Amino acid sequence: MTEEKLMSKKKPAYPVQKKLDAYLERYNRKIEIPIFYEDLLRFAGSVVVYDNDGEDTLWVRVYYSDSDRKEIDMSLKQVYSILHSDGSNRIVEYLNVDAVDFCTFGNSQPFRIKVRNILNDNYTYFYVKKTDASRIYGLELEHMLSPYNLNFLVYKDTLIEEHIAGIPGDMFIKDVLPKCSESEKAQLAKEFVKFNERCMIRLLGDMRSYNYVIVPVHDFDHVVYRIRAIDFDQQCYEGKFKVYLPQFFKENIKMVELVTNKLQEYSVDQYKIEERSIVAKRIISSGNRIKRLINSVKVDEISVHENVERLKTELQEFTHDMEFKKCENMGQVLATALDFVKRNYEDVSMKQIIEKKF
């Protein structure tokens, strides 16, 4: 199945409503910044950015007029300080904005900012994007329900995201995977099963290979690979259930083949159960924070009616949970999905306690 059939043509950006805005302020995600997304659109020109193999990266490096450059540079340094430090200007004099890149590919059309410490030449990136409520829900759910914390800021119509380091999935599959040992391939297969399950549970869609990164972690005498989502634009928008399962995208076929070739069916089921249990524990341990987020998304509009109707029907058929039939918007579908995972974990845990007791 091709992605044209699997995905809608274009997802709209949804505004931040009052309840989500209050949530962001409570948890220090809403912070005043000195520059907006629209300001960065004032570039005077651009040049194409190519990779090491001479291929077009779909990013362009933009440049600004002399009158705008100084102000934009200073504002971007201040944003870096707010995102990564205490927000003061003490570190600004040691920073240099090496590049501002713009991507016209995809819905969010982000700016990628490269900031370098001039004292030691260490550099990092952050992204400036248009605010989108569904993306914010995706970022927050990743922060709470995945193994990884995320740092981002929202102010009015501008979203600032930290860079997530790793090897882009498509590059890894092309260049690194063929060189992996058999044990590394088995470990990657396990990680893909867990990643696939995690995306499905929290309804994060469109995890084609270029929307996640693979992170090599050196552990004693071997390398362990982790898979991290880097694009949260398709958080519970689409109506097709398969969109939330990375295994159904053709770009991930090599990863699916790893699972088929390296894991027995029993192992696949075991890893799915492990990931469901871990996510359920994170839902429980997140306490009031995730409750407030869910209370916000349940009264929000982050998808269209036909998508809501299709997804709740497909989820009801998949889980046999009749609660999905009661859902009236996508936020309620998400809330029901997370509650289903939590309830099943608690039911199993209680059953085990009873069996041990009697």
XYZ file of C-alpha atoms in Angstrom, residues 29 31 33 76-87 91 124-127 150-154 159-163:
30
model
C 6.029 25.443 27.999
C 7.401 31.431 27.466
C 10.338 34.762 22.968
C 17.867 33.551 17.756
C 20.711 33.542 20.294
C 18.249 34.672 22.959
C 15.855 31.885 21.962
C 18.730 29.407 22.348
C 19.399 30.784 25.850
C 15.730 30.450 26.803
C 15.542 26.890 25.442
C 18.829 25.534 26.785
C 19.882 27.855 29.610
C 18.408 30.377 32.074
C 17.193 32.821 29.429
C 25.974 33.385 27.135
C 23.597 22.243 18.140
C 20.328 22.880 16.335
C 16.837 23.965 17.214
C 13.737 24.403 15.072
C 11.520 16.654 25.086
C 12.258 20.351 25.402
C 10.053 22.795 23.496
C 8.494 26.244 23.866
C 5.272 27.780 22.577
C 6.782 26.737 18.290
C 10.419 26.186 19.257
C 11.662 22.567 19.336
C 15.003 21.207 20.421
C 16.926 19.027 17.991
